[in-house]
């Protein structure tokens, strides 16, 4: 039996709407997702709604043990494409048919939101009634109003595109966002487990999740979140301190995990950390941007108990210009030297298989890694992680090629050359599957269904590799994420020439379409 604090208890028989919020990945991932907390807290603040959580691999809720078929609405959070088969497993476990046309009017409405639902939900359209594109707290009020107007929502699906942010295949939708972070939903009574089971401890440990910002406009050409969720919006410093204090009172948690599109870009990051430290909080954070890491910030994080910092150089200087991440090798060395001098461990993230990458670039990457390894005070101080580059929708690289054969040979070369004991490379086969699911269309339904029953041979995935070219009708064309196609094409061509686009917050607007 799992002991959780701050679970919402309502009588399911005394509410008008039962909503199952489903996370198609393991509990520790679910409880590390601020979006999952926001949906749960927001919906349970509505008097006539009871939101319960269902987490993979189960099909019953954590709150009452009710199967999915007992709910009015079942909503999935699609954070990762590789979770798509899990959605189908959960539907079956919950007593529901996976195909939307085979479900009856008495069955729940099955919806999905999250980054994958906003970028390219087409592969999941056979299984999901419709998708929410954008921020939940903006879409849900109108969605709930529309639900209350309809006698049988399942039979009146066509009424839902009236709600801004609802996408039904064949129709168009626009991504909607919180425009002012003062309007963002801040869950105070966050649910957290009390357990010694490492498989159930959330990724940030026993932490209160504090959202400092949304969006990032740095313009990295491979980053879907950085393209879709523009412009960057910051929470007020006073509001953040108040939220942290209220959170500690409601949860008893003394550790704050700072959450945001680019946490270290927060304009008052040093003041925020100092204020939290003065109030006896410990602070942790996901990866830091090298451009915005200062010694002062690291000192605050060190005092707070942080032991490891994560930075992402991505590749060599030449390829950093291709992806529009203009940090120099000296910038990386400077940050790492400061970190090592302060007894931090450092984790580095690199990409392999980027557009225009050559064998020479790979040799340069190995040499760079060896140079950086020499800086480490001991062999446990440095961890290196390499991921194959995956083209993503709504980015300048959505037209780039993914060549599994090339990726495999490059990964093999790196494994042979890099001797770091903490060197980790993402399996290229997994990356191939993720690529297919990222940029595919509704024709992928059969392989998603197959994958929910068995391990599908790699050869079957390879047959489904698409290759999109400039001018093609892309599967996600009906979803407007407020970024102009002309801007993406221009950025793609600049990438191929190795030309940089400086940060708009410093150098001025490039008319990408995100700002009025």
Steps between C-alpha positions, in 0.01 A plus 500: 500500500647838396476779758442838333448843653246761374287252303160657425206309645151557359190282481483381136121467534460867596682665209368576152818403315760232565829567321786249477834675450728234349878497474622227261835462671622384841394657829836669565475681164135591551564659838795698357274659237378845600235481226355186661480682836341807336218298337427311823495813716311717250221249440459416868452869575176474299221412745317264266807315363700216654836442329678174581843384380573189297865410440657240267486200497167509683147567374351591839523823695735551796224678695207255491624204295234575236563364147517749213165383364330650810605857422328769291823634348836323468788737423853389410812713539719431196852604600701246296420332169628163625213500753234464226475118532464546879183704440342200327611262776340728761175526304477120483588464869227752578234300314480713186534428130810662356338606168280807530249371240449183704411683823134560585323830587498380863880475509709791631625776275872427432715811456874578508720802566868571561791587267445207259128575471587862420773428246380201295218285641421339159649157586252468790184616322352148467496464878429849642172690450676838484805691624565809711767720342673726751475580871240307697395782732409714197305232309327310782252769622337528153528124454312437826234757402452329164473158669224628729300629201493165317263210565744239368849637429603173327230549236562875469877506441459757224392758760844504662707688238304806617732481802827676423788252518297188411633307199297246307675353191377662180434828678743774602609604847729759653725441799384710796724604785504685830610846385577640845662275761288665769212305340687167502353237733727435799418176682579553868378175658718283279456125545823330606578143609660382821705199397846343505433320171737664250266410213229721652711801603445788252793607281564815708469305826285642781458841337236767455478591128524878447444634148715806430423544130345355188647501152846572366598720207870412476425352158674161510394354166451142625283591801126447462410658836718802421316555172144426613480669838608853415540769624673444834278603791629544855330471836530791741776455764269592789238250373763224483615559858140505624421181307806325646397601854140387446627177344718420802206563732274272295749220432772518764754491214810709551660437162399708197540372143505796263304421183501693171586500131843645578531533879838674512374763250255622766595868530515492883634147543775604746261706711248214498756247622629742765149572629419128516826429685426776751174321573682167558391335175721263304497563124544263208467564130504308169765588239656847497577710194873570483431859385313582820705310761691731734731419790252668732219272379718191549595618851130530588426155360801356679391650833158352432642148484507444122781258411474463120437756227385404153599695188447424131784599264319292229801464266806670353524875437424457127184301570397730783475773236287266286256444789518869604656446841796740491695392807873463446729225627653762732151572644457128574847466656450813712169374639640152566814635670286713732275203574790262570678763715181511711492118526197455276463193281416586139271321258539584130241437228600463135313427177621279216369496142426872468439647152824549300700290753812340346755241612732793570241650737483168681879496546485858629226398742713215638795740541278752679370232737857386574602860575208541738569164666850619592341781703311261729664470845410131515337243275163525675480879460393495135211320335442514126174422325453484122162492326431454129352816349128457417329747263187642664182668368475882501879544504736613224633142495161338433622446144835349605590138428523224760728226370505200739799340328709817538389547861599143590847532350554835674388362836729199452792733426434710813470194723835378372677836542357636826624314806315693773359246748176701522455527123141425395347490150131478424416185302477602128215252450291683760582828328382359167163405652471843660576670168232300317242586768608867514457584133256233380127511430182302573634203298715408802195375695573136412860500625404685820235235561747220421752654742243491779492117467856403405848621418476599133812407293715796400457421131129584527581842645758568228235454231308791653780759498361811327712760323346844488626763258450876489156566350348166611158492665609401851262289716485772769417784256157560658649585840608863526762542773542872419829455310513607134606242242714764326696550820561123536611469136733798540649347815546163325692664216710702746582175681626335183728803448614502866353848556392611847181679603581694820265481801197719428477616864839668455513584128138573410205334326535259205123488434470127573128552564491429874461862613232745391 
